[in-house]
Short mmCIF file of C-alpha atoms in Angstrom, two decimals:
data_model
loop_
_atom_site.label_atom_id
_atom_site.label_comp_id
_atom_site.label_asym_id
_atom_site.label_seq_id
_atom_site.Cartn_x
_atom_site.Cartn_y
_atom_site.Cartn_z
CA UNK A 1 101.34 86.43 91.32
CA UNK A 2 99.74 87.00 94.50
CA UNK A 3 97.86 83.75 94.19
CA UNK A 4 101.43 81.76 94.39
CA UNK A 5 102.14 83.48 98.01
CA UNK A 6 102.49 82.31 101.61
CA UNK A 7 99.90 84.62 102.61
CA UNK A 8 97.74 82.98 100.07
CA UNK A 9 98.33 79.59 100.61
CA UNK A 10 97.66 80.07 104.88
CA UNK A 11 94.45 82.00 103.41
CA UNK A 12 93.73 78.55 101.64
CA UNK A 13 94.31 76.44 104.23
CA UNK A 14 92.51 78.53 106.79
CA UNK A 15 89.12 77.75 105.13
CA UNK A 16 89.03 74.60 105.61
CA UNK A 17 89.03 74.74 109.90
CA UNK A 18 86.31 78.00 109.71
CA UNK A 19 83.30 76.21 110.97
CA UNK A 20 79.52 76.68 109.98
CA UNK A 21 77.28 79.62 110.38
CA UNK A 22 74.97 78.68 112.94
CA UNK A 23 78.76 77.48 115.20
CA UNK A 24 80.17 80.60 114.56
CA UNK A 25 77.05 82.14 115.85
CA UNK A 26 76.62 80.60 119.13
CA UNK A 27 79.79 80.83 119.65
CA UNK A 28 80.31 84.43 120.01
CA UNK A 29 77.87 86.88 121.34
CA UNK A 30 79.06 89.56 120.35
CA UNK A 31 79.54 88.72 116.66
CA UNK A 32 77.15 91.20 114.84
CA UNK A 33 79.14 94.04 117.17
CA UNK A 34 82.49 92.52 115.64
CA UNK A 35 82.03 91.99 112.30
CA UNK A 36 79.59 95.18 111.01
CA UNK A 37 80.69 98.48 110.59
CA UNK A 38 78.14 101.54 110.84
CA UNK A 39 78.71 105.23 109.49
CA UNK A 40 76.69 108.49 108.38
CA UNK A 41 73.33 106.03 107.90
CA UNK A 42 75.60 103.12 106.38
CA UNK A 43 75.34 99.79 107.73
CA UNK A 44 78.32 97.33 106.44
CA UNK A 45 77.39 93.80 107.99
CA UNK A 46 79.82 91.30 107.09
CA UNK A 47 79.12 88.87 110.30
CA UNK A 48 77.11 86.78 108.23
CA UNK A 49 80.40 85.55 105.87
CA UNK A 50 81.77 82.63 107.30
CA UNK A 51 84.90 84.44 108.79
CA UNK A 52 86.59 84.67 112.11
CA UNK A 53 89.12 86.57 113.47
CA UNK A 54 92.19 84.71 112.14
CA UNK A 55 90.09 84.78 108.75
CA UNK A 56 90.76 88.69 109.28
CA UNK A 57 93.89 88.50 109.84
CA UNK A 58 94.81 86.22 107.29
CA UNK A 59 93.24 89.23 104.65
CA UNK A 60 95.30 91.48 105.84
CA UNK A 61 98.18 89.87 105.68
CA UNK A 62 97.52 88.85 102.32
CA UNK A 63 96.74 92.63 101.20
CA UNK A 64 100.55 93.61 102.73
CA UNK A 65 101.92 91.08 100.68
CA UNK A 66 100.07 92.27 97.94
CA UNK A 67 101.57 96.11 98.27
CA UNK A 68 98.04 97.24 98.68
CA UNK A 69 99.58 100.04 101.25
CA UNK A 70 102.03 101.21 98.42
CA UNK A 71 99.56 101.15 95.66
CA UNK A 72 96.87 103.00 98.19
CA UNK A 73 99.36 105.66 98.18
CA UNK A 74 100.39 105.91 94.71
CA UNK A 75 96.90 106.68 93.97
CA UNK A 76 96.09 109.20 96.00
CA UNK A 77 99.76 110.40 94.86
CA UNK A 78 98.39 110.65 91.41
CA UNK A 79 101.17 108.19 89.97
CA UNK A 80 100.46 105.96 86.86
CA UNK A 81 98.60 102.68 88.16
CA UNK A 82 96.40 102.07 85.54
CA UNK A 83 99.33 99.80 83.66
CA UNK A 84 96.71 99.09 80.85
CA UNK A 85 96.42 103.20 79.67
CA UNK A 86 99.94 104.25 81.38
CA UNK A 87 97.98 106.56 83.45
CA UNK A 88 96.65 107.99 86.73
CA UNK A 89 92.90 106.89 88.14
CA UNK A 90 90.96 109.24 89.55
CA UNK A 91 88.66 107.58 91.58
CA UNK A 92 89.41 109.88 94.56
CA UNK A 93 88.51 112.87 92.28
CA UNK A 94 84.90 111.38 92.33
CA UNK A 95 84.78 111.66 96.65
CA UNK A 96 86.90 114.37 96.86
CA UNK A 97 86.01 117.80 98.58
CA UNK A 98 85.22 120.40 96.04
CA UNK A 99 88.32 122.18 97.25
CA UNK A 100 90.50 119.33 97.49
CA UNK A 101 94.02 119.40 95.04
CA UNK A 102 93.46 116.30 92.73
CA UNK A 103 96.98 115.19 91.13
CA UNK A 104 97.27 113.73 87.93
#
């Protein structure tokens, strides 16, 4: 279980030395600009979570331990991954181009 790993466990201990809001703040100017993400009208602002760059990191180690590259792949492959109905998802059909080959 993912919540047994190393990657877990560093997660766990990271949050403990990720400071307050207002420190993280006025400690970096440039914050906003780092941790927000804008597209086609969308704004994503996640500098307001008590995170920091190892805190970043840390996630994304965490999702390589946790195969999230492989199982990314097997689902745009069209591959089984819903265990629970021994089936394919389709949740890429939904964004999909109209003329886009869906597997299943």
């Amino acid at each position: 279980m993912i919540h047994h790993s190393a990657a877990w466990a560093a997660l766990d201990a990271h949050k403990s030395e990720v400071p307050h809001m207002r420190e993280l703040f006025a400690g970096d100017t440039e914050r906003f600009s780092r941790f927000s993400l804008q597209d086609c009208g969308l704004l994503v602002d996640y500098s307001k979570h008590r995170i920091t760059r190892k805190t970043m990191e840390l996630l994304c180690a965490l999702a390589r331990e946790a195969g999230l590259e492989a199982q990314r792949a097997a689902m745009f492959e069209g591959q089984h991954i819903n265990s629970t109905e021994d089936r394919a998802v389709l949740h890429t059909a939904l964004r999909a181009p109209s003329d886009a080959r869906i597997y299943v």
